[in-house]
Amino acid sequence: MWKCTLVFCSILVLVQGQDDDWLQVNITQGPVRGRKDPDGGLYVFYNVPYATAPTGRDRFKPPLPPPVWMSPLDAVNRNIRCPQPNVLEHTQEDCLVVNLFVPDTTDTNLPVLVFIHGGAFQNGHGLSGQYRELVRTNKLIAVSFNYRIGVHGFLCLGTEGAPGNAGIKDQVALLHWVNTNIARFGGNPQDVTLAACSAGSGALDVLTLSSATTGLFQKAILESGSSTGAVGVIIDPIQNAKNYAKVLNFDNVDDLESLEEFYRTAPFELLTSRVDEIVDNKDTAVRFAPCVERDIGQERVITDAPMNVIKRGNYTKVPLLYGFTNMEGAMRLPYFDTWKDQMNEKFSDFLPAELHFDDDQVKEQVAQKVKQFYFGDSDVGEDTMVSFLLYFTDVLFAYPMLKSLSARVEALGDTIYLFEYSFVDEDTPSFPHTNVRGAQHCFQSRAVRDQDLTGRTDAYRRMVQIAREYTLNFILTGSPTSSDARFPLWRPANAQRSPHMSIGPVIELRDDILGDRAAFWDSIYEEHYRGPLVPDSYTGANVRADGSRVVNITQGPVRGRLLPGGGVYGFYNIPYASAPTGADRYKAPRPPPTWLTTFEAEDRKIMCPQRFTSETMNIQEDCLVVNVFIPDTEETNLPVHVYIHGGAYQFGFGLQGQFTELVKRKIISVSFNYRLGVHGFLCLGTEAAPGNAGLKDMVALLRWVNTNIASFGGNPDDVTLSACSAGSGSLDFLTVSSLTNGLFKKVIQESGTVIGAVAAQVDPIQNARNYAAVLNFDNINDLNSLEEFYKSVSIQQLVSRSDAIVNNEGVTSRFGPCVERDVGQEIFLSDAPMNILSHGNYTNVPRMYGFTNMDGSVRFSVFDTWKEMMNEKFSDFLPSELHFDSEEVKEQVAERVKQFYFGDSPVGDHNFLSYIYYNTDVLFSYPMLKTLSTRVEALGDSIYLFEYTFVDENSPGFPQTEEIGARHCAQEMIVSDGDVTTATDEFKRMQEIMRNYWMSFISNGYPSSSDPSLPTWRPANAQRSPHMSLGRDIVLKESSPIPERAAFWDEIFEEHFRGPIVDTDPVAPTPTPTPGAASSLVISSTIFVVLLFSFYFTLNFD
């Protein structure tokens, strides 16, 4: 307390002797003086500059730093306004000022309320809403401010002179100012609540979705406005700019440079003269409002359509107090007499601008459907005034807010306290031509703000008290629930928008909001909603007459060619990084080469060093190349798919999986090589071999994509990773590494995770010693000698015995990812993955996630060798991630496991199916289910779980059984390219279903189908339910896959699971491996050869 008092005294200084009418605060810019409010209880600081608005030709650029001063600034009200229509006095270009309302108290660390004014983004100012009465409770500080509005704040040309969202960037600057200075006024910069109504709420919603505001506020009150609907992000900002320029009598609108020059030189009087053309449009949209920005090398606040950001969960979740009034549409009453006949003549003109139709006929059909729903067979007229009000209530504010709410809860499980405000005073007049009364636009916000209550009824005064209590409770605690026992407990809403608080003459928690009106618009938006466009940025590519396309990337120009069959251009083997060679071969990748002449991006069949490769492949140490497949289209901002190949971390290459059939549906697909085996995963915890070189290659690839993919027409902020097997394990590691933050937004993860067959090495140094012994190196206990051996041995020798690395009885590959020691380099993985997951220390992204019912088929080839070994010593086949206090305990667990799968019978031909199930579970299915539960419990991840069981009708049964099932990675193979000439109709139908699921997830962040016969796919909970069963029948099962088997392994892992060793100390020598240990490595040699050729056959002929 003593420390707090000293701090407070150093920043709050009473001046002018005994005159306590002034309070001086020393902020970063200099001293400011606020004056005590005439009614007492608080000090007010008006018009303090928080940033500087650029002027003249730079007027549309981001804000500049604020001014500084030496002598005290008297923060009195100078009525500063930003340029806007019908306000000539006090307007100025440099209008970015903040107002602060500070309680007259010595308390510090007070919560902070920041108010964002509304006004259709065209008018208004910070002092249009004030909260003195809340401040007088001595429980908070209130802040309001100006931001640039209209064309001044929201011209969006995607150019350096007018990048867009200047007004939103002003708001971000204000939040940074608050974060820096508010403690000097006695506020807590870590307890900031934003509040707004109407366009202010639309802006606020955008702020909650922008990475530029992370950590700048902790709660938000959104009322009658969201990032979609009337005050949402605009659909086509450049067309809006052209249209308005025409209204202002500028003709050369199709020349973007001329258009920009017009706006940069036109006087503000002209720019604000025809605001009637900007707001109150029939299609609900405001013409100058927030936009999705083009990447021009400046900081962007909106990089994607808000609904895309929400659905992908790519935002920071904060509690929301969230609602609207029951008669928002009353704001359209002034237009009723004009619009009623126009609505009867052509209702389609009044459909929301964010709906898109394939042709005018479809649009007219939808318009008729909507008109019938609201007005029945009657015309729009005085008899249907209530329907007129409800229609505009829904399309302007109510439905857009509900749509966003559902998307938020589905994505990240947002805590949203939903309400509908319907209170009206008894003396409130009815709406024209009706006997109906209702709460008009922003009435709920007005009830909380300062107002003159003289002459108001007791009922209204009571409602003001209730509304203020709800608001204050939310600001203080993050929950609006009242301490008054007469009022119900306010629970957050679920994705079905229930419950909500009905705030009217009676305060009650209800289940239904808008009734069938919301469901009606759900059906319309599901089919016809489109997000906003990005200003055209497809300047990187040009098409040649010879069927090639040249793209200018950061390294230089690259040429790709149209693939046979057309529709897709392929760019092969572009270096995305340089692999260090020689003694540095295990270090992190280096920057890629550059060139001046055009790089011919042809398939040179480059592969990273590995064993058993075709003679046609080009094996080389510097093997880090990327392949990019783009559709034959001029469209830009396309979703990007990045494929990570599998192969037990020991073999494979980027082109083993290709997805050109998906590319034809207008995505971009990327594949690449990364270092493998010892080359990519030797982990000694030394400077020369720190570990995870292969994963660091993947990070380099993702950074390359982030930098270059826009040149190919892709959206760097809409990247989906997909992989199966070890590729999926790599993918899962990427999701828990801090190095990948922001580099991808969604993942498709199949048959592989951070534990199980493709998990992190439990003891990487011991693995390195064992393998060196296999390669006939003896001095393995001296770490320096061991490192020198690996640095100097030839690549050919390194890969010569990779049979001793994979297909181990203990499940996990010998050379895979590891937890790294800190050796002064960038660390990919600093802790055991399950620790990271359980602590929630990762970025949550949506994932499509599953396995096949017979993933254990990868162990077919070793059955004849292993069955006797399993009968002899089953404990050798337990997962290496299990740890036991003694050999006796290990044998007891092994017997328990063997009994569960095989009963009293030995492992043999008669229970081959049990052998498959056992390997399915320990290799892939249970590890995936365990990590799923951990993720959902930690951060509520949106995980669309599936079990893939589909097999074609002519698929052969497994050996020694008539059973058939989906083999390892069959779910990926059916989506990727392949010859379907002889495929059955059943296979082709399943392929189309799976490709549709993938495309939906890549595009929207959730797998859905337009086929009404298929069920809606919901994310799984921590109990691993529901899951989609993808077989001959597509069924959403309200249960976990393999429930009994998973429950069995839950018990085992609960008691015996251990993660990889996390070693931050110097490595101590350990004994030389026994001959038995070395021989167990040698045993798998012939097994590996069989397995590898089985993999190669599957890869090339399935």
Short mmCIF file of N, CA and C in Angstrom, two decimals, residues 385 428-438:
data_model
loop_
_atom_site.label_atom_id
_atom_site.label_comp_id
_atom_site.label_asym_id
_atom_site.label_seq_id
_atom_site.Cartn_x
_atom_site.Cartn_y
_atom_site.Cartn_z
N MET A 385 -46.93 -1.66 -40.79
CA MET A 385 -45.84 -0.86 -40.22
C MET A 385 -44.97 -1.69 -39.26
N THR A 428 -44.38 6.72 -23.43
CA THR A 428 -43.79 6.66 -24.77
C THR A 428 -44.88 6.47 -25.80
N PRO A 429 -44.90 7.28 -26.86
CA PRO A 429 -45.97 7.14 -27.87
C PRO A 429 -45.79 5.87 -28.69
N SER A 430 -46.88 5.39 -29.25
CA SER A 430 -46.83 4.24 -30.15
C SER A 430 -46.23 4.67 -31.48
N PHE A 431 -45.75 3.68 -32.23
CA PHE A 431 -45.24 3.97 -33.56
C PHE A 431 -46.39 4.37 -34.48
N PRO A 432 -46.12 5.16 -35.50
CA PRO A 432 -47.19 5.60 -36.41
C PRO A 432 -47.97 4.42 -36.99
N HIS A 433 -49.28 4.58 -37.07
CA HIS A 433 -50.18 3.61 -37.68
C HIS A 433 -50.27 2.30 -36.89
N THR A 434 -49.83 2.33 -35.62
CA THR A 434 -49.90 1.12 -34.80
C THR A 434 -50.25 1.51 -33.37
N ASN A 435 -50.55 0.51 -32.57
CA ASN A 435 -50.67 0.72 -31.13
C ASN A 435 -49.51 0.02 -30.41
N VAL A 436 -48.40 -0.15 -31.14
CA VAL A 436 -47.22 -0.87 -30.64
C VAL A 436 -46.15 0.14 -30.22
N ARG A 437 -45.54 -0.13 -29.08
CA ARG A 437 -44.39 0.66 -28.63
C ARG A 437 -43.19 -0.27 -28.51
N GLY A 438 -42.01 0.30 -28.58
CA GLY A 438 -40.81 -0.51 -28.44
C GLY A 438 -39.58 0.34 -28.25
#
